[in-house]
Tab-separated table of C-alpha atoms and ligand atoms in Angstrom:
chain	number	residue	atom	x	y	z
A	1	MET	CA	203.017	-45.931	-146.922
A	2	THR	CA	200.871	-44.034	-148.715
A	3	SER	CA	203.179	-41.189	-150.385
A	4	ASP	CA	200.803	-39.178	-151.958
A	5	PRO	CA	201.834	-35.406	-150.965
A	6	ALA	CA	199.089	-34.215	-151.151
A	7	ASN	CA	196.988	-36.649	-149.045
A	8	PRO	CA	199.129	-37.371	-146.029
A	9	ASP	CA	199.691	-40.179	-144.031
A	10	PRO	CA	195.808	-40.804	-143.297
A	11	HIS	CA	196.392	-42.308	-139.970
A	12	GLN	CA	198.652	-39.874	-138.684
A	13	ALA	CA	199.110	-40.022	-134.221
A	14	PRO	CA	197.542	-39.269	-132.624
A	15	ALA	CA	194.885	-40.149	-134.003
A	16	HIS	CA	194.931	-43.943	-134.304
A	17	GLU	CA	195.632	-43.647	-130.836
A	18	ALA	CA	192.259	-42.643	-130.279
A	19	ALA	CA	190.748	-45.389	-133.006
A	20	GLU	CA	192.488	-48.132	-130.780
A	21	ARG	CA	190.822	-46.972	-127.667
A	22	ARG	CA	187.169	-46.335	-130.671
A	23	ASP	CA	187.115	-43.353	-128.754
A	24	TRP	CA	186.153	-41.850	-131.640
A	25	SER	CA	184.951	-38.743	-131.031
A	26	ALA	CA	189.248	-37.870	-130.016
A	27	TYR	CA	189.761	-39.783	-133.605
A	28	PHE	CA	187.371	-36.469	-135.601
A	29	ASP	CA	188.468	-33.830	-133.553
A	30	ARG	CA	192.656	-35.248	-134.514
A	31	MET	CA	191.409	-35.884	-138.623
A	32	GLU	CA	189.338	-31.898	-138.814
A	33	GLY	CA	190.320	-30.610	-141.674
A	34	LYS	CA	192.322	-33.670	-143.188
A	35	PRO	CA	191.862	-34.140	-147.027
A	36	PRO	CA	189.257	-36.610	-148.773
A	37	ARG	CA	191.436	-40.652	-149.060
A	38	ALA	CA	193.323	-41.204	-152.026
A	39	THR	CA	191.793	-44.090	-152.629
A	40	LEU	CA	188.114	-42.519	-153.081
A	41	LEU	CA	189.356	-39.960	-155.513
A	42	ARG	CA	191.747	-42.499	-157.877
A	43	ALA	CA	188.279	-44.450	-156.974
A	44	LEU	CA	186.101	-40.559	-158.392
A	45	GLU	CA	188.921	-39.753	-160.558
A	46	LYS	CA	188.755	-43.645	-162.706
A	47	PHE	CA	184.793	-42.829	-163.122
A	48	GLY	CA	185.392	-39.808	-164.476
A	49	SER	CA	183.082	-36.840	-165.068
A	50	VAL	CA	178.653	-37.730	-163.274
A	51	ASP	CA	176.315	-36.632	-165.390
A	52	ARG	CA	175.139	-34.612	-162.661
A	53	SER	CA	171.751	-34.590	-163.472
A	54	ASP	CA	171.072	-38.195	-163.015
A	55	ALA	CA	174.196	-39.207	-160.905
A	56	PRO	CA	174.928	-42.440	-160.536
A	57	LEU	CA	174.852	-44.072	-156.498
A	58	ALA	CA	177.483	-43.972	-152.824
A	59	VAL	CA	177.964	-45.788	-150.779
A	60	ASP	CA	180.231	-44.483	-147.728
A	61	LEU	CA	180.693	-46.998	-145.112
A	62	GLY	CA	181.707	-46.093	-141.421
A	63	CYS	CA	181.918	-42.599	-143.082
A	64	GLY	CA	182.838	-40.815	-139.189
A	65	ALA	CA	182.932	-37.268	-139.909
A	66	GLY	CA	181.959	-36.955	-143.444
A	67	GLN	CA	185.408	-36.289	-144.793
A	68	ASP	CA	185.250	-38.255	-148.006
A	69	LEU	CA	181.250	-37.575	-148.829
A	70	VAL	CA	182.190	-33.904	-149.465
A	71	ALA	CA	184.397	-35.538	-152.612
A	72	ILE	CA	181.696	-38.473	-153.045
A	73	LEU	CA	179.309	-35.434	-153.504
A	74	GLU	CA	181.451	-32.613	-155.019
A	75	ASN	CA	182.186	-34.747	-157.599
A	76	GLY	CA	178.350	-34.606	-158.461
A	77	TRP	CA	177.795	-37.921	-157.153
A	78	ARG	CA	174.581	-39.045	-154.748
A	79	ALA	CA	174.918	-40.766	-151.482
A	80	TRP	CA	174.567	-43.178	-148.858
A	81	ALA	CA	176.183	-42.777	-145.919
A	82	CYS	CA	175.897	-44.876	-142.774
A	83	ASP	CA	177.908	-44.818	-139.571
A	84	SER	CA	177.420	-46.168	-135.913
A	85	ASN	CA	178.363	-43.205	-134.192
A	86	PRO	CA	175.723	-40.336	-133.888
A	87	ASP	CA	178.552	-37.805	-132.413
A	88	GLY	CA	180.803	-39.038	-135.916
A	89	LEU	CA	177.007	-38.138	-137.863
A	90	ALA	CA	176.395	-34.712	-136.244
A	91	ARG	CA	180.028	-33.768	-137.591
A	92	LEU	CA	179.059	-34.415	-141.000
A	93	ARG	CA	175.424	-32.777	-140.814
A	94	ALA	CA	176.675	-29.710	-139.711
A	95	ARG	CA	179.110	-29.846	-142.658
A	96	ARG	CA	178.130	-26.793	-145.659
A	97	ALA	CA	177.887	-29.593	-148.497
A	98	CYS	CA	176.116	-31.876	-146.688
A	99	ALA	CA	173.912	-30.329	-145.071
A	100	ASP	CA	172.939	-28.967	-148.176
A	101	ALA	CA	173.159	-32.523	-150.678
A	102	ILE	CA	170.965	-33.542	-147.600
A	103	SER	CA	168.131	-31.700	-147.528
A	104	ASP	CA	167.643	-31.389	-151.693
A	105	GLY	CA	167.953	-35.360	-151.267
A	106	ARG	CA	171.629	-36.114	-152.597
A	107	LEU	CA	172.628	-37.866	-149.908
A	108	THR	CA	170.625	-39.830	-147.446
A	109	VAL	CA	172.679	-41.004	-143.736
A	110	VAL	CA	171.627	-43.745	-141.378
A	111	GLU	CA	172.540	-44.202	-138.126
A	112	THR	CA	173.038	-48.170	-138.775
A	113	ASP	CA	176.361	-50.266	-137.735
A	114	PHE	CA	178.505	-52.877	-140.363
A	115	GLN	CA	176.737	-56.543	-138.291
A	116	SER	CA	173.053	-54.644	-139.860
A	117	VAL	CA	173.125	-52.190	-142.211
A	118	ARG	CA	171.530	-52.577	-145.260
A	119	ILE	CA	174.055	-51.363	-147.647
A	120	PRO	CA	171.749	-50.640	-151.151
A	121	PRO	CA	172.134	-51.230	-154.853
A	122	ALA	CA	175.651	-48.425	-155.943
A	123	THR	CA	178.405	-47.778	-158.289
A	124	LEU	CA	181.218	-47.603	-156.484
A	125	ILE	CA	181.319	-48.469	-152.185
A	126	ASN	CA	183.633	-46.189	-149.647
A	127	ALA	CA	184.808	-47.304	-146.735
A	128	SER	CA	187.845	-45.836	-146.025
A	129	PHE	CA	189.670	-47.659	-142.987
A	130	SER	CA	186.335	-48.605	-141.437
A	131	LEU	CA	186.185	-52.400	-142.401
A	132	PRO	CA	188.538	-53.428	-139.927
A	133	PHE	CA	185.908	-52.576	-136.768
A	134	CYS	CA	183.662	-54.650	-137.931
A	135	PRO	CA	183.342	-57.290	-135.454
A	136	PRO	CA	185.270	-60.382	-137.385
A	137	ASP	CA	182.207	-63.189	-137.152
A	138	HIS	CA	179.993	-60.128	-139.257
A	139	PHE	CA	182.090	-59.785	-141.993
A	140	PRO	CA	181.465	-62.078	-144.566
A	141	ALA	CA	178.528	-61.104	-144.479
A	142	LEU	CA	179.568	-58.053	-145.168
A	143	TRP	CA	181.429	-58.673	-147.231
A	144	SER	CA	178.390	-60.489	-149.116
A	145	GLN	CA	176.958	-57.625	-149.420
A	146	ILE	CA	179.347	-55.242	-150.635
A	147	ASP	CA	179.775	-57.447	-153.531
A	148	ALA	CA	176.183	-58.189	-153.851
A	149	ALA	CA	175.492	-54.273	-153.236
A	150	LEU	CA	177.911	-53.654	-157.159
A	151	PRO	CA	177.470	-54.076	-160.030
A	152	PRO	CA	179.705	-55.312	-163.066
A	153	GLY	CA	181.843	-51.873	-163.915
A	154	GLY	CA	181.057	-51.177	-159.970
A	155	ARG	CA	183.371	-50.161	-158.055
A	156	PHE	CA	185.330	-51.194	-154.264
A	157	SER	CA	187.291	-48.229	-152.421
A	158	GLY	CA	189.047	-48.552	-149.512
A	159	GLN	CA	191.881	-50.292	-146.904
A	160	LEU	CA	191.641	-53.890	-145.283
A	161	PHE	CA	194.102	-54.806	-142.550
A	162	GLY	CA	196.632	-57.470	-142.639
A	163	ASP	CA	196.811	-60.335	-140.307
A	164	ARG	CA	200.484	-58.691	-139.008
A	165	ASP	CA	199.131	-54.729	-138.237
A	166	ASP	CA	199.805	-55.345	-134.282
A	167	TRP	CA	195.996	-54.397	-134.086
A	168	ALA	CA	195.886	-58.309	-134.932
A	169	LEU	CA	195.608	-59.365	-131.538
A	170	LEU	CA	192.245	-56.908	-131.171
A	171	ASP	CA	189.544	-59.494	-130.841
A	172	ASP	CA	187.184	-56.574	-132.238
A	173	ARG	CA	188.742	-56.092	-134.956
A	174	THR	CA	188.972	-58.002	-138.477
A	175	HIS	CA	191.893	-58.377	-139.615
A	176	LEU	CA	193.175	-60.686	-142.964
A	177	THR	CA	196.059	-61.964	-145.040
A	178	ARG	CA	197.091	-60.786	-148.173
A	179	ALA	CA	195.721	-64.000	-149.453
A	180	GLU	CA	192.336	-63.433	-147.989
A	181	THR	CA	192.586	-59.371	-149.026
A	182	LEU	CA	193.195	-60.683	-152.837
A	183	ALA	CA	190.688	-63.865	-152.501
A	184	LEU	CA	186.937	-60.922	-151.796
A	185	PHE	CA	188.717	-59.721	-155.153
A	186	ASP	CA	188.742	-62.974	-158.248
A	187	GLU	CA	185.959	-61.042	-159.937
A	188	TYR	CA	187.934	-57.597	-159.415
A	189	ILE	CA	190.292	-55.955	-161.424
A	190	LEU	CA	193.425	-55.121	-158.879
A	191	GLU	CA	193.136	-51.042	-160.091
A	192	HIS	CA	195.081	-49.806	-157.409
A	193	PHE	CA	196.600	-52.185	-154.614
A	194	GLU	CA	199.235	-50.965	-152.157
A	195	GLU	CA	200.687	-53.687	-149.398
A	196	GLU	CA	202.060	-50.558	-146.452
A	197	ASP	CA	203.543	-53.506	-143.562
A	198	ARG	CA	205.543	-51.119	-141.696
A	199	PRO	CA	207.442	-49.826	-138.553
A	200	SER	CA	204.949	-45.861	-137.231
A	201	SER	CA	207.738	-43.343	-138.407
A	202	HIS	CA	205.776	-40.368	-136.490
A	203	ALA	CA	208.471	-38.568	-133.794
A	204	GLY	CA	206.763	-38.970	-130.319
A	205	GLU	CA	204.530	-41.868	-132.421
A	206	HIS	CA	204.167	-44.313	-128.896
A	207	HIS	CA	204.727	-47.417	-131.708
A	208	LYS	CA	202.811	-49.270	-133.965
A	209	HIS	CA	202.819	-51.416	-136.495
A	210	TRP	CA	200.937	-50.821	-139.685
A	211	HIS	CA	199.703	-53.925	-141.648
A	212	ILE	CA	197.290	-52.293	-145.131
A	213	PHE	CA	195.545	-53.088	-148.109
A	214	HIS	CA	194.762	-50.003	-150.287
A	215	ILE	CA	192.381	-50.726	-153.066
A	216	VAL	CA	190.601	-49.344	-156.299
A	217	ALA	CA	189.241	-51.953	-157.796
A	218	ARG	CA	186.370	-52.552	-160.606
A	219	LYS	CA	184.439	-55.250	-160.440
A	220	ARG	CA	184.237	-57.472	-164.005
B	301	SAM	C1	188.893	-45.418	-138.770
B	301	SAM	S1	187.276	-44.554	-138.502
B	301	SAM	C2	186.813	-44.183	-139.656
B	301	SAM	C3	186.488	-42.833	-140.552
B	301	SAM	C4	186.675	-42.172	-141.470
B	301	SAM	N1	186.312	-43.405	-143.158
B	301	SAM	C5	187.429	-42.104	-142.721
B	301	SAM	O1	188.756	-42.530	-143.584
B	301	SAM	O2	188.417	-41.063	-141.347
B	301	SAM	C6	187.136	-45.398	-138.614
B	301	SAM	C7	185.070	-45.029	-138.742
B	301	SAM	O3	184.364	-46.582	-137.896
B	301	SAM	C8	183.182	-46.022	-137.373
B	301	SAM	N2	183.345	-48.134	-136.955
B	301	SAM	C9	183.573	-47.990	-135.935
B	301	SAM	N3	182.697	-49.558	-135.451
B	301	SAM	C10	181.960	-49.423	-137.196
B	301	SAM	C11	180.680	-50.487	-137.109
B	301	SAM	N4	180.860	-51.840	-135.841
B	301	SAM	N5	179.494	-49.800	-137.744
B	301	SAM	C12	179.807	-49.357	-137.751
B	301	SAM	N6	180.366	-48.305	-138.037
B	301	SAM	C13	181.541	-48.073	-136.571
B	301	SAM	C14	184.230	-45.533	-136.760
B	301	SAM	O4	182.770	-44.687	-135.913
B	301	SAM	C15	184.397	-44.721	-137.022
B	301	SAM	O5	184.015	-43.871	-137.790
């Protein structure tokens, strides 16, 4: 599993039980106060410091209540963020860092789903634990947009869920084999690729088998 002690198990119980039901308000309650995702922090670190007077753009797909956006903005980036859940976006707008960035034009927030999103060109595309919730019929088009939006040298950070994950049985989720996942990154250098394939480990948690790919990749 992801073992960074500064960024504890991000899909911890009972947040994942809310995610299984797509009860996003309960999910956001349970994730409140959690740090940004380790994959995002790795990608930001790989880019190093940015010129704030000519800030590059990061896209956050399925941004939820904005925990990753705060880190993106604090690191000097501009951001374009989207999610289909209005409650998450309201929580995001209530964060001081996000409200300030919206008012000075550094952050654009769009309520849309993955099925109809139009992703702008960006130097970084972050999708933390969100792409598995794209309906599988729409995932190829969504991935094409992600790939087209990134220039050479741009990075993707985020998670894809594997075929051995228990949620692969749910027909509204996108789950890929390891080979299918790696094939998405043929034209990328994988800077971090971690496969998590384990039963749940939280005491009292309802059992779930996790199969997750944690990815940071740079486009060639
Ligand atoms: C597990 S949460 C992850 C949220 C946040 N990125 C994080 O790391 O905690 C999944 C997010 O995807 C969003 N989502 C689910 N289905 C979606 C869809 N079809 N289109 C856009 N966003 C969707 C949810 O509203 C939720 O905010």
